[in-house]
Structure formats: C-alpha cells, structure tokens
Amino acid sequence: MQTIYICCELVFVSSAKFEVITQSQVRSLVGVFEEDTKSLREYVKGLHSLCSKLVATQNQVTSIYCDLAKHIQAYDSIFPVENASESSISATLQQFATYVSKISSWQHIMASQVADGVVYPLSRFLDTDLRELDTMSKLHQTASVEVDQAINHYWRCRRKDPNQEYRDANEQVYMAKKKFHQMALHYYSKLNLLQLSRKAALLEPLLGLLHANKAFFSVGHETLFTADIDGFLSTIGTDTQKVQAEQRTEREDTLELIDSIITQSQIVYFPEPPLDLASIPPDTTLTNKSGYLNVQKKLLGGVMSSWEKQYVFTEGGNLLSMCKGEVAGALLLELDITTTVHATDTDDRRHTFQVANSKKAVILQALNDRERDEWMLTIHNVAKEGGYVKDTKMAPSSSLLSGVGQFFADKFQAASAAIGSSASAPGTPTSPAGAESVGFPSSASVQSAMAISEAIPQDAPIMFDLLSSLDGTLTLEEDGTLEEKPSEESGAKVEDPKSRLTNSFTVRFLGSMGINVDRVVSFLAGQNVLCEVMRRILAARAIHNVFSTSEFQLSVGTEKVLLLDSATNGARLQHFLADISYWAVHNENNKLFGYITRQHDSPSSGHTGGSFSCFVYEADVNGIEICNALGTAAKTAYHCLLEKKAMEKRKEQEKKLLLANIANLPDMSPQVSPDGQFLILDEPEVEETNKEPQPVKIETSQESEANTEPESDA
C-alpha cells in the first residue's frame, strides 16, 4: 500500500491548478485507504469471533473433562464391588479418572492462555486503533464539508456587499481550510501508521495461540510419556483385546444357538402346524398352566356373546383370569371333583372347549388343538384330585403380578404355595412324582381325609381382622415388662406388671377359623389341620380380593402370647400358653405361621373345656423362629410349673415332719398363742431339753410362719 505523502506538499504549493490536481489525487488515495481499513476491520472482527469461540469451546472441553472424571469415579457408588472382576474394573476406572482429571486441568490452563494471548490483543486492536481511526474519519469528513460551505459562501459575495462581509467570508474560508488541513494531516498519519500496526495486530494473536498449544502439548508429553503410563496402557490394551476376543467367540456361539433355536422352533411359529411338520403331542401330566385364551362373555341375557382375550391360569384349585390393565386375578371357575371339561364348537369357532362345575360353565378358545388339549388335561388333572394338586415339574412363581407392591406380591406367592401345595404331616409317606396331592398324599387313608373334613367344617366362617381390643389396655414398656392400664369399666388389674415378654415379632394377621378338635386331636393332626386352614384362608382372600392386612407385634412371654397393635402398642389379642395346643409353619412357605388354641369366651361346640380356633399369620422373619420362641417359652413355663409343684411338695413334707416332731416331745403340751400362729415355749424347759431336736424347732418355726396362710386357707 502506497503511503500518503502528497498531502504534505499542500502547505507549500500556491498554484491553483496544481492544488486541484493534488487534492483530487489525495481524495482518491484516501478512498483507497479507507476501503482497505474497512476490509481490515471486517477481517479482524472475524478473527476475533473465531478466537472467542475457541476460548468458549476450550472452556466447554475443560468442563466436559471435569464432568467425565466425576462420572467415572461414580462407578463404585452405582455398582458396588461384589467379585474380583468388578474390583479390577473399579480400580482401572479410578486410575483413568485420575488421568482425565489432569487433562481437565491442562485444558483449563490452555483456555486461559488462549484468552490472554489471542483474544485480548485482537480486542485491544479493535477497541483502540480501529475505533480511533473511525472517529478521525468522521471528523475529516466534517471538516471537508465545512470547507466547501465556506468557499460557497465566499463565492456568493457580491460587489455591492459591504467590505466587512467580504472580509468575514474570506476569514471563514481561512479558518475552515486550516482546520481541514490539520485534521487531514492527523488522519493521513493515522492511515499511514495503520499499515505498520496491522502486522503486529495480526501476528501477535497467532503467536500466542501457538505458544499456548506448545505449552499444552509439552505438559501432556512430560506427564503422559512415562514408563508407568506406557505399562498401564499396554496392560489395559491387552486385557481389552482378550475381552474382545471372548466377545467375538460368545457372539458366534450365540448366533449358532439362535440359528439352532430358530430351526428347531419352526413348528411353534404356526398356530396350527402344517401336516408336513412333526406335531408335538400335548403334555398329559401338567397340574399347573397359564397363558392367553379367549373367554366368551354373554350379553343381553345370553342372547348375544362376545370374546375377550384374557390371561388365564390355574391357582390353588381355581381357574383365574386377568384382563388387560388389571393388577389382580379374578375367579373364573372353581375346580373340584364335579368339574367337567370337553371340546365344543360354540359360535362356529375353532379350538374351543367348555369347563363347567355344579354352579357355572365357562367357554374358552385356545390357539390350536394342542393348546386346547393341554388345557383340558390340566384342568382334568386338577379337578380329579379335588382341586388342589402339586406340580412337581414347575416351581411356584415368585409373583403373578409385576405391577403390585411387594406386599401383595408376597401375598400371592404365599397363596400360591399354600393353595397349590399344602404340606403333608411329618413321617407320612408320599405318592410317586407327578401324582402327589397337596392337601394329603394319595397314599393316605380315607379315614384321615374324613377326620380333616370333620375337624374343619365346610361352612366355618373366616375372620379376616380382629374386631375389638381387650377390656384393659396392655402396653409394653421399654424394659420388656407388660403393664396394664385398666379401663373405666373394669378398673382392676388382671395382669402382673412384672410379667416379661421375651420375644417380639412383626406379623400380619391373615385370619382365623373355628375348628372341631380337642387337645388330643390337635396334637395328632395339628399339621394337617393348620395347612388346611391356611389354604382356606388364603383361597378366600384371593377369591374375594381381600389383600389389606393389619400389622401387629406378636410378643411371646413366659405365660401368654400377646398381639400388640404396632401403632398404639396396645394389646388386641392374648392367648395363654396353657391353652395353645399346637403351633407350626407351612412346610412350603416358612413365612406362614399358625397355632391352635382353646377359646374360653366362645360358646362351646360340644368339646370339654371350650372350643378351639386356628389363627394364621404372615411373619416378616422365618416362622420357625416364632415356633422356637414358643417352644422355649413353653419349656420355661413347664419348668416353672414343676418347680412350683416341687416346692409345694417340699413344704408339705416339712409340715408333716414338724407335726411329727411336736407329737414326739416328752410331756410337753405346746401352748399356742391367742392368734394361733406361734408356739409358746418356757426358757427353763428349753435349756433342759435335749439339744438335738432344737435345730428342727428353729427351722420349722420359720417355715411354719410361711405355711400359716395355706393352713388357714385349708
């Protein structure tokens, strides 16, 4: 770019012709310089914008590296270490997190260097040099306009105008040109200096950028290019290659397995397999089945019908179904010995069959004939055993419903275990696999089944909740003692405040039933009776959709069993250990616990000493722990009873010995005190008397004071 030196000659040139030419050239040259300045300004602005984006991006990279390090370190909290492989992965990730954190600090340093060495010089050049040049350009244009105005005013002066006005116009032109000339000199000088300053303004930011990157990579090289880092990367690379090789092998094996499964499953894809494929016969030994079936629904009093797809399953001797969106199964049909099942052609549909009992009939549609035959055989197998059989091939499902809470899922699991298979009594022989009945083994005698049916009436009512609390409010203190606060009506304490409760368990009351057994029968057939009661209570809850239960604290003491309300800590039910004749857990679900006890306050059902009832609970812990606590409490109470009887027997023997010693005294008529509690002995006689029986007298006199009340009572 040519430097503007011509403007300096304007001061010494007086020729009008040369001045006009010179001014024309200067104005043209100034226009070229102004266009160049404008282009430079746009270029520097673009460079400044890109460098600012680079700094912002570098800051984002720094933040991302920092977040990445934190995320890698959080692996231990998300996936706890459980084995050696997990431990090695965790240690490796922690090492990677350390390196990533260092890289984050390097990125932050580089972002600061780029901001100070690149963006700041460009901002200074834009805000100082180019902005000052813009201001001077505006002043130069203003001065040029003033010169033109002054010359035009001077030209308009006429001859007849006063000389003073002419002199003023001449003076105005002088001042305008002088001002313009001064401003032009400064402006042209600034334009000339811009040609030199642009070099420093453009090279300084790029030089700072290279220095920042050089420092960044130099720090990275010094830190990362070490023997430790090389060994670490080599080890990790080798392990990664091994894992990738294992993945490839596993992928190939999986693909082969998938191809094999697809090849062998061709027949499953057809609802009705073609004739050229070998058909799979239905399984005739199933006692439990579930799947989707079409269920016929009657409309308008049976005139019309509709079909609905439902999830149907057998559970506890019942045929249950669930529609879409439901969280619990509804009773479709009860399966018993009166149930019949056969194929039908209702509504001219294929693969339909009818299931009916003495109360109801249901028509179902399967996907094909094989599914229909399997359903019919399964229902037949369940019905021929009275509705309750055990499938030894299929383990009970942990939960039939994925959308219910854990409490209700446990309820259905307990119902599945109790309804689907009730435990047989210990020592009872079982039938062969596939033909075992849950309630009682097929090899059990008919008399045993009749005894159970007589012990548990068919129409026995089931109580799902406790109706009322005790008359007096019993509360459990912090030290384990039981204190009774009598109600206003009773007013008297019936509970010993020192009676201590040894164990406490969290249970949920499922229900109770009255049974027709006595104490002897409950010992002999208690397990069968308990399992049958549990089955009936859980089946009734499932049928009537009763899933809400009350939570209590079952406290086992040395004298009684108390059921305390968890909210108020007040007693809702109490049974003395002397009245409890049998307790046990279900053989297939150890969370179900129950006991048989005598009910004194209930009307007698023909048995001596009151009727018996069976109470069933679901415990949070293993029910065997509660049984052990009851056994320990019963043993303690039994030992206390034996000690009490032994003490009474010893007191009776001492009483007889005392009376015999008194009768053998020589010529000593004992004098009795007026209240009849003491013997009056004379001192001289005591001294002359033989000393051998004296210890007996002293001992028996002390014991006689303790036995005065029993004698007076007698």
PDB file of N, CA and C in Angstrom, residues 200-284:
ATOM      1  N   ALA A 200       1.610  -6.239  13.444  1.00  0.00           N
ATOM      2  CA  ALA A 200       1.685  -6.683  14.847  1.00  0.00           C
ATOM      3  C   ALA A 200       0.324  -7.163  15.349  1.00  0.00           C
ATOM      4  N   ALA A 201      -0.734  -6.488  14.903  1.00  0.00           N
ATOM      5  CA  ALA A 201      -2.069  -6.854  15.364  1.00  0.00           C
ATOM      6  C   ALA A 201      -2.482  -8.235  14.882  1.00  0.00           C
ATOM      7  N   LEU A 202      -2.000  -8.664  13.713  1.00  0.00           N
ATOM      8  CA  LEU A 202      -2.372  -9.969  13.178  1.00  0.00           C
ATOM      9  C   LEU A 202      -1.434 -11.083  13.629  1.00  0.00           C
ATOM     10  N   LEU A 203      -0.165 -10.765  13.803  1.00  0.00           N
ATOM     11  CA  LEU A 203       0.795 -11.811  14.144  1.00  0.00           C
ATOM     12  C   LEU A 203       0.813 -12.128  15.647  1.00  0.00           C
ATOM     13  N   GLU A 204       0.557 -11.121  16.474  1.00  0.00           N
ATOM     14  CA  GLU A 204       0.625 -11.351  17.928  1.00  0.00           C
ATOM     15  C   GLU A 204      -0.400 -12.387  18.409  1.00  0.00           C
ATOM     16  N   PRO A 205      -1.683 -12.379  18.001  1.00  0.00           N
ATOM     17  CA  PRO A 205      -2.634 -13.404  18.459  1.00  0.00           C
ATOM     18  C   PRO A 205      -2.254 -14.812  18.004  1.00  0.00           C
ATOM     19  N   LEU A 206      -1.799 -14.910  16.737  1.00  0.00           N
ATOM     20  CA  LEU A 206      -1.436 -16.246  16.251  1.00  0.00           C
ATOM     21  C   LEU A 206      -0.200 -16.776  16.962  1.00  0.00           C
ATOM     22  N   LEU A 207       0.716 -15.870  17.283  1.00  0.00           N
ATOM     23  CA  LEU A 207       1.886 -16.281  18.040  1.00  0.00           C
ATOM     24  C   LEU A 207       1.483 -16.782  19.441  1.00  0.00           C
ATOM     25  N   GLY A 208       0.542 -16.100  20.080  1.00  0.00           N
ATOM     26  CA  GLY A 208       0.055 -16.549  21.390  1.00  0.00           C
ATOM     27  C   GLY A 208      -0.659 -17.886  21.312  1.00  0.00           C
ATOM     28  N   LEU A 209      -1.392 -18.116  20.212  1.00  0.00           N
ATOM     29  CA  LEU A 209      -2.088 -19.397  20.055  1.00  0.00           C
ATOM     30  C   LEU A 209      -1.099 -20.553  19.957  1.00  0.00           C
ATOM     31  N   LEU A 210      -0.029 -20.345  19.153  1.00  0.00           N
ATOM     32  CA  LEU A 210       0.961 -21.400  19.026  1.00  0.00           C
ATOM     33  C   LEU A 210       1.698 -21.655  20.340  1.00  0.00           C
ATOM     34  N   HIS A 211       1.986 -20.591  21.077  1.00  0.00           N
ATOM     35  CA  HIS A 211       2.655 -20.758  22.364  1.00  0.00           C
ATOM     36  C   HIS A 211       1.767 -21.521  23.349  1.00  0.00           C
ATOM     37  N   ALA A 212       0.472 -21.223  23.347  1.00  0.00           N
ATOM     38  CA  ALA A 212      -0.454 -21.919  24.250  1.00  0.00           C
ATOM     39  C   ALA A 212      -0.528 -23.403  23.926  1.00  0.00           C
ATOM     40  N   ASN A 213      -0.629 -23.709  22.634  1.00  0.00           N
ATOM     41  CA  ASN A 213      -0.681 -25.125  22.251  1.00  0.00           C
ATOM     42  C   ASN A 213       0.638 -25.840  22.523  1.00  0.00           C
ATOM     43  N   LYS A 214       1.744 -25.119  22.293  1.00  0.00           N
ATOM     44  CA  LYS A 214       3.035 -25.729  22.566  1.00  0.00           C
ATOM     45  C   LYS A 214       3.181 -26.059  24.049  1.00  0.00           C
ATOM     46  N   ALA A 215       2.761 -25.131  24.914  1.00  0.00           N
ATOM     47  CA  ALA A 215       2.833 -25.395  26.355  1.00  0.00           C
ATOM     48  C   ALA A 215       1.899 -26.534  26.754  1.00  0.00           C
ATOM     49  N   PHE A 216       0.713 -26.577  26.145  1.00  0.00           N
ATOM     50  CA  PHE A 216      -0.254 -27.630  26.467  1.00  0.00           C
ATOM     51  C   PHE A 216       0.296 -29.013  26.111  1.00  0.00           C
ATOM     52  N   PHE A 217       0.809 -29.129  24.884  1.00  0.00           N
ATOM     53  CA  PHE A 217       1.324 -30.430  24.461  1.00  0.00           C
ATOM     54  C   PHE A 217       2.628 -30.788  25.165  1.00  0.00           C
ATOM     55  N   SER A 218       3.392 -29.775  25.551  1.00  0.00           N
ATOM     56  CA  SER A 218       4.620 -30.050  26.280  1.00  0.00           C
ATOM     57  C   SER A 218       4.314 -30.633  27.656  1.00  0.00           C
ATOM     58  N   VAL A 219       3.320 -30.057  28.349  1.00  0.00           N
ATOM     59  CA  VAL A 219       2.915 -30.600  29.656  1.00  0.00           C
ATOM     60  C   VAL A 219       2.353 -32.008  29.484  1.00  0.00           C
ATOM     61  N   GLY A 220       1.545 -32.206  28.443  1.00  0.00           N
ATOM     62  CA  GLY A 220       0.994 -33.537  28.209  1.00  0.00           C
ATOM     63  C   GLY A 220       2.075 -34.555  27.904  1.00  0.00           C
ATOM     64  N   HIS A 221       3.067 -34.141  27.141  1.00  0.00           N
ATOM     65  CA  HIS A 221       4.147 -35.060  26.794  1.00  0.00           C
ATOM     66  C   HIS A 221       4.957 -35.431  28.033  1.00  0.00           C
ATOM     67  N   GLU A 222       5.263 -34.446  28.868  1.00  0.00           N
ATOM     68  CA  GLU A 222       6.048 -34.725  30.069  1.00  0.00           C
ATOM     69  C   GLU A 222       5.290 -35.616  31.044  1.00  0.00           C
ATOM     70  N   THR A 223       3.961 -35.473  31.073  1.00  0.00           N
ATOM     71  CA  THR A 223       3.175 -36.224  32.060  1.00  0.00           C
ATOM     72  C   THR A 223       2.783 -37.599  31.549  1.00  0.00           C
ATOM     73  N   LEU A 224       2.423 -37.690  30.286  1.00  0.00           N
ATOM     74  CA  LEU A 224       1.873 -38.936  29.759  1.00  0.00           C
ATOM     75  C   LEU A 224       2.924 -39.874  29.191  1.00  0.00           C
ATOM     76  N   PHE A 225       4.011 -39.327  28.681  1.00  0.00           N
ATOM     77  CA  PHE A 225       5.035 -40.183  28.073  1.00  0.00           C
ATOM     78  C   PHE A 225       6.030 -40.621  29.146  1.00  0.00           C
ATOM     79  N   THR A 226       5.501 -41.524  30.014  1.00  0.00           N
ATOM     80  CA  THR A 226       6.327 -42.095  31.079  1.00  0.00           C
ATOM     81  C   THR A 226       6.214 -43.610  31.031  1.00  0.00           C
ATOM     82  N   ALA A 227       7.120 -44.265  31.768  1.00  0.00           N
ATOM     83  CA  ALA A 227       7.108 -45.732  31.775  1.00  0.00           C
ATOM     84  C   ALA A 227       5.848 -46.274  32.445  1.00  0.00           C
ATOM     85  N   ASP A 228       5.379 -45.584  33.492  1.00  0.00           N
ATOM     86  CA  ASP A 228       4.165 -46.052  34.179  1.00  0.00           C
ATOM     87  C   ASP A 228       2.950 -45.986  33.262  1.00  0.00           C
ATOM     88  N   ILE A 229       2.834 -44.878  32.539  1.00  0.00           N
ATOM     89  CA  ILE A 229       1.688 -44.726  31.636  1.00  0.00           C
ATOM     90  C   ILE A 229       1.773 -45.749  30.507  1.00  0.00           C
ATOM     91  N   ASP A 230       2.963 -45.958  29.989  1.00  0.00           N
ATOM     92  CA  ASP A 230       3.113 -46.939  28.908  1.00  0.00           C
ATOM     93  C   ASP A 230       2.748 -48.342  29.385  1.00  0.00           C
ATOM     94  N   GLY A 231       3.198 -48.715  30.581  1.00  0.00           N
ATOM     95  CA  GLY A 231       2.843 -50.036  31.110  1.00  0.00           C
ATOM     96  C   GLY A 231       1.353 -50.170  31.372  1.00  0.00           C
ATOM     97  N   PHE A 232       0.752 -49.098  31.894  1.00  0.00           N
ATOM     98  CA  PHE A 232      -0.689 -49.118  32.161  1.00  0.00           C
ATOM     99  C   PHE A 232      -1.480 -49.274  30.869  1.00  0.00           C
ATOM    100  N   LEU A 233      -1.117 -48.490  29.853  1.00  0.00           N
ATOM    101  CA  LEU A 233      -1.840 -48.575  28.581  1.00  0.00           C
ATOM    102  C   LEU A 233      -1.627 -49.930  27.919  1.00  0.00           C
ATOM    103  N   SER A 234      -0.428 -50.472  28.037  1.00  0.00           N
ATOM    104  CA  SER A 234      -0.170 -51.780  27.436  1.00  0.00           C
ATOM    105  C   SER A 234      -0.998 -52.870  28.107  1.00  0.00           C
ATOM    106  N   THR A 235      -1.073 -52.813  29.440  1.00  0.00           N
ATOM    107  CA  THR A 235      -1.862 -53.817  30.173  1.00  0.00           C
ATOM    108  C   THR A 235      -3.339 -53.714  29.828  1.00  0.00           C
ATOM    109  N   ILE A 236      -3.843 -52.492  29.829  1.00  0.00           N
ATOM    110  CA  ILE A 236      -5.265 -52.304  29.522  1.00  0.00           C
ATOM    111  C   ILE A 236      -5.562 -52.717  28.086  1.00  0.00           C
ATOM    112  N   GLY A 237      -4.642 -52.404  27.162  1.00  0.00           N
ATOM    113  CA  GLY A 237      -4.863 -52.800  25.777  1.00  0.00           C
ATOM    114  C   GLY A 237      -4.894 -54.310  25.608  1.00  0.00           C
ATOM    115  N   THR A 238      -4.003 -55.008  26.320  1.00  0.00           N
ATOM    116  CA  THR A 238      -4.002 -56.476  26.234  1.00  0.00           C
ATOM    117  C   THR A 238      -5.285 -57.063  26.797  1.00  0.00           C
ATOM    118  N   ASP A 239      -5.721 -56.549  27.957  1.00  0.00           N
ATOM    119  CA  ASP A 239      -6.965 -57.045  28.556  1.00  0.00           C
ATOM    120  C   ASP A 239      -8.161 -56.761  27.653  1.00  0.00           C
ATOM    121  N   THR A 240      -8.155 -55.584  27.033  1.00  0.00           N
ATOM    122  CA  THR A 240      -9.267 -55.241  26.143  1.00  0.00           C
ATOM    123  C   THR A 240      -9.312 -56.165  24.936  1.00  0.00           C
ATOM    124  N   GLN A 241      -8.163 -56.476  24.395  1.00  0.00           N
ATOM    125  CA  GLN A 241      -8.137 -57.400  23.253  1.00  0.00           C
ATOM    126  C   GLN A 241      -8.632 -58.788  23.645  1.00  0.00           C
ATOM    127  N   LYS A 242      -8.290 -59.245  24.854  1.00  0.00           N
ATOM    128  CA  LYS A 242      -8.789 -60.535  25.315  1.00  0.00           C
ATOM    129  C   LYS A 242     -10.307 -60.516  25.454  1.00  0.00           C
ATOM    130  N   VAL A 243     -10.807 -59.432  26.019  1.00  0.00           N
ATOM    131  CA  VAL A 243     -12.260 -59.327  26.179  1.00  0.00           C
ATOM    132  C   VAL A 243     -12.953 -59.295  24.832  1.00  0.00           C
ATOM    133  N   GLN A 244     -12.382 -58.551  23.886  1.00  0.00           N
ATOM    134  CA  GLN A 244     -12.978 -58.500  22.552  1.00  0.00           C
ATOM    135  C   GLN A 244     -12.955 -59.864  21.871  1.00  0.00           C
ATOM    136  N   ALA A 245     -11.870 -60.613  22.084  1.00  0.00           N
ATOM    137  CA  ALA A 245     -11.822 -61.966  21.515  1.00  0.00           C
ATOM    138  C   ALA A 245     -12.888 -62.856  22.147  1.00  0.00           C
ATOM    139  N   GLU A 246     -13.049 -62.742  23.462  1.00  0.00           N
ATOM    140  CA  GLU A 246     -14.109 -63.517  24.125  1.00  0.00           C
ATOM    141  C   GLU A 246     -15.483 -63.097  23.623  1.00  0.00           C
ATOM    142  N   GLN A 247     -15.678 -61.803  23.400  1.00  0.00           N
ATOM    143  CA  GLN A 247     -16.960 -61.334  22.878  1.00  0.00           C
ATOM    144  C   GLN A 247     -17.234 -61.907  21.489  1.00  0.00           C
ATOM    145  N   ARG A 248     -16.212 -61.920  20.657  1.00  0.00           N
ATOM    146  CA  ARG A 248     -16.418 -62.485  19.323  1.00  0.00           C
ATOM    147  C   ARG A 248     -16.780 -63.967  19.407  1.00  0.00           C
ATOM    148  N   THR A 249     -16.082 -64.684  20.287  1.00  0.00           N
ATOM    149  CA  THR A 249     -16.405 -66.105  20.446  1.00  0.00           C
ATOM    150  C   THR A 249     -17.817 -66.282  20.984  1.00  0.00           C
ATOM    151  N   GLU A 250     -18.167 -65.468  21.994  1.00  0.00           N
ATOM    152  CA  GLU A 250     -19.506 -65.576  22.566  1.00  0.00           C
ATOM    153  C   GLU A 250     -20.567 -65.188  21.544  1.00  0.00           C
ATOM    154  N   ARG A 251     -20.280 -64.181  20.731  1.00  0.00           N
ATOM    155  CA  ARG A 251     -21.237 -63.761  19.709  1.00  0.00           C
ATOM    156  C   ARG A 251     -21.454 -64.874  18.688  1.00  0.00           C
ATOM    157  N   GLU A 252     -20.361 -65.525  18.286  1.00  0.00           N
ATOM    158  CA  GLU A 252     -20.501 -66.626  17.334  1.00  0.00           C
ATOM    159  C   GLU A 252     -21.297 -67.788  17.930  1.00  0.00           C
ATOM    160  N   ASP A 253     -20.994 -68.115  19.197  1.00  0.00           N
ATOM    161  CA  ASP A 253     -21.750 -69.195  19.845  1.00  0.00           C
ATOM    162  C   ASP A 253     -23.221 -68.827  19.981  1.00  0.00           C
ATOM    163  N   THR A 254     -23.474 -67.561  20.330  1.00  0.00           N
ATOM    164  CA  THR A 254     -24.867 -67.120  20.478  1.00  0.00           C
ATOM    165  C   THR A 254     -25.603 -67.174  19.150  1.00  0.00           C
ATOM    166  N   LEU A 255     -24.938 -66.750  18.090  1.00  0.00           N
ATOM    167  CA  LEU A 255     -25.584 -66.804  16.776  1.00  0.00           C
ATOM    168  C   LEU A 255     -25.886 -68.244  16.366  1.00  0.00           C
ATOM    169  N   GLU A 256     -24.944 -69.152  16.658  1.00  0.00           N
ATOM    170  CA  GLU A 256     -25.211 -70.560  16.354  1.00  0.00           C
ATOM    171  C   GLU A 256     -26.393 -71.086  17.172  1.00  0.00           C
ATOM    172  N   LEU A 257     -26.436 -70.693  18.452  1.00  0.00           N
ATOM    173  CA  LEU A 257     -27.547 -71.132  19.289  1.00  0.00           C
ATOM    174  C   LEU A 257     -28.873 -70.565  18.793  1.00  0.00           C
ATOM    175  N   ILE A 258     -28.852 -69.281  18.381  1.00  0.00           N
ATOM    176  CA  ILE A 258     -30.080 -68.666  17.862  1.00  0.00           C
ATOM    177  C   ILE A 258     -30.538 -69.375  16.597  1.00  0.00           C
ATOM    178  N   ASP A 259     -29.592 -69.656  15.703  1.00  0.00           N
ATOM    179  CA  ASP A 259     -29.960 -70.382  14.481  1.00  0.00           C
ATOM    180  C   ASP A 259     -30.532 -71.756  14.805  1.00  0.00           C
ATOM    181  N   SER A 260     -29.911 -72.420  15.792  1.00  0.00           N
ATOM    182  CA  SER A 260     -30.423 -73.741  16.179  1.00  0.00           C
ATOM    183  C   SER A 260     -31.823 -73.645  16.757  1.00  0.00           C
ATOM    184  N   ILE A 261     -32.042 -72.622  17.613  1.00  0.00           N
ATOM    185  CA  ILE A 261     -33.375 -72.453  18.222  1.00  0.00           C
ATOM    186  C   ILE A 261     -34.411 -72.143  17.154  1.00  0.00           C
ATOM    187  N   ILE A 262     -34.040 -71.264  16.210  1.00  0.00           N
ATOM    188  CA  ILE A 262     -34.991 -70.913  15.146  1.00  0.00           C
ATOM    189  C   ILE A 262     -35.308 -72.137  14.291  1.00  0.00           C
ATOM    190  N   THR A 263     -34.274 -72.925  14.021  1.00  0.00           N
ATOM    191  CA  THR A 263     -34.502 -74.123  13.204  1.00  0.00           C
ATOM    192  C   THR A 263     -35.416 -75.110  13.912  1.00  0.00           C
ATOM    193  N   GLN A 264     -35.201 -75.290  15.216  1.00  0.00           N
ATOM    194  CA  GLN A 264     -35.996 -76.254  15.967  1.00  0.00           C
ATOM    195  C   GLN A 264     -37.366 -75.725  16.361  1.00  0.00           C
ATOM    196  N   SER A 265     -37.573 -74.413  16.210  1.00  0.00           N
ATOM    197  CA  SER A 265     -38.837 -73.818  16.650  1.00  0.00           C
ATOM    198  C   SER A 265     -39.764 -73.501  15.498  1.00  0.00           C
ATOM    199  N   GLN A 266     -39.542 -74.084  14.359  1.00  0.00           N
ATOM    200  CA  GLN A 266     -40.394 -73.790  13.214  1.00  0.00           C
ATOM    201  C   GLN A 266     -41.850 -74.157  13.504  1.00  0.00           C
ATOM    202  N   ILE A 267     -42.034 -75.247  14.229  1.00  0.00           N
ATOM    203  CA  ILE A 267     -43.401 -75.698  14.478  1.00  0.00           C
ATOM    204  C   ILE A 267     -44.138 -74.780  15.444  1.00  0.00           C
ATOM    205  N   VAL A 268     -43.362 -74.058  16.292  1.00  0.00           N
ATOM    206  CA  VAL A 268     -44.002 -73.185  17.284  1.00  0.00           C
ATOM    207  C   VAL A 268     -44.570 -71.940  16.630  1.00  0.00           C
ATOM    208  N   TYR A 269     -44.028 -71.540  15.488  1.00  0.00           N
ATOM    209  CA  TYR A 269     -44.479 -70.322  14.842  1.00  0.00           C
ATOM    210  C   TYR A 269     -45.871 -70.469  14.228  1.00  0.00           C
ATOM    211  N   PHE A 270     -46.283 -71.676  13.935  1.00  0.00           N
ATOM    212  CA  PHE A 270     -47.592 -71.894  13.324  1.00  0.00           C
ATOM    213  C   PHE A 270     -48.647 -72.036  14.425  1.00  0.00           C
ATOM    214  N   PRO A 271     -49.745 -71.309  14.328  1.00  0.00           N
ATOM    215  CA  PRO A 271     -50.840 -71.602  15.266  1.00  0.00           C
ATOM    216  C   PRO A 271     -51.325 -73.044  15.120  1.00  0.00           C
ATOM    217  N   GLU A 272     -51.453 -73.475  13.888  1.00  0.00           N
ATOM    218  CA  GLU A 272     -51.820 -74.861  13.598  1.00  0.00           C
ATOM    219  C   GLU A 272     -50.757 -75.411  12.651  1.00  0.00           C
ATOM    220  N   PRO A 273     -49.827 -76.257  13.128  1.00  0.00           N
ATOM    221  CA  PRO A 273     -48.714 -76.711  12.292  1.00  0.00           C
ATOM    222  C   PRO A 273     -49.218 -77.434  11.044  1.00  0.00           C
ATOM    223  N   PRO A 274     -48.529 -77.267   9.916  1.00  0.00           N
ATOM    224  CA  PRO A 274     -48.918 -77.995   8.685  1.00  0.00           C
ATOM    225  C   PRO A 274     -48.661 -79.492   8.841  1.00  0.00           C
ATOM    226  N   LEU A 275     -49.200 -80.249   7.907  1.00  0.00           N
ATOM    227  CA  LEU A 275     -49.111 -81.705   8.007  1.00  0.00           C
ATOM    228  C   LEU A 275     -47.697 -82.229   7.780  1.00  0.00           C
ATOM    229  N   ASP A 276     -46.874 -81.489   7.036  1.00  0.00           N
ATOM    230  CA  ASP A 276     -45.537 -81.997   6.745  1.00  0.00           C
ATOM    231  C   ASP A 276     -44.575 -81.838   7.917  1.00  0.00           C
ATOM    232  N   LEU A 277     -44.977 -81.113   8.965  1.00  0.00           N
ATOM    233  CA  LEU A 277     -44.144 -80.953  10.151  1.00  0.00           C
ATOM    234  C   LEU A 277     -44.605 -81.912  11.235  1.00  0.00           C
ATOM    235  N   ALA A 278     -43.649 -82.429  11.977  1.00  0.00           N
ATOM    236  CA  ALA A 278     -43.991 -83.350  13.071  1.00  0.00           C
ATOM    237  C   ALA A 278     -44.638 -82.567  14.201  1.00  0.00           C
ATOM    238  N   SER A 279     -45.806 -82.992  14.608  1.00  0.00           N
ATOM    239  CA  SER A 279     -46.544 -82.295  15.660  1.00  0.00           C
ATOM    240  C   SER A 279     -46.043 -82.727  17.030  1.00  0.00           C
ATOM    241  N   ILE A 280     -46.194 -81.808  17.998  1.00  0.00           N
ATOM    242  CA  ILE A 280     -45.799 -82.079  19.381  1.00  0.00           C
ATOM    243  C   ILE A 280     -47.041 -82.516  20.147  1.00  0.00           C
ATOM    244  N   PRO A 281     -47.023 -83.671  20.756  1.00  0.00           N
ATOM    245  CA  PRO A 281     -48.216 -84.113  21.493  1.00  0.00           C
ATOM    246  C   PRO A 281     -48.396 -83.288  22.761  1.00  0.00           C
ATOM    247  N   PRO A 282     -49.613 -83.145  23.246  1.00  0.00           N
ATOM    248  CA  PRO A 282     -49.849 -82.391  24.487  1.00  0.00           C
ATOM    249  C   PRO A 282     -49.303 -83.140  25.700  1.00  0.00           C
ATOM    250  N   ASP A 283     -48.896 -82.365  26.705  1.00  0.00           N
ATOM    251  CA  ASP A 283     -48.369 -82.935  27.944  1.00  0.00           C
ATOM    252  C   ASP A 283     -49.550 -83.348  28.821  1.00  0.00           C
ATOM    253  N   THR A 284     -49.609 -84.611  29.164  1.00  0.00           N
ATOM    254  CA  THR A 284     -50.751 -85.135  29.930  1.00  0.00           C
ATOM    255  C   THR A 284     -50.517 -85.119  31.426  1.00  0.00           C
TER     256      THR A 284
END
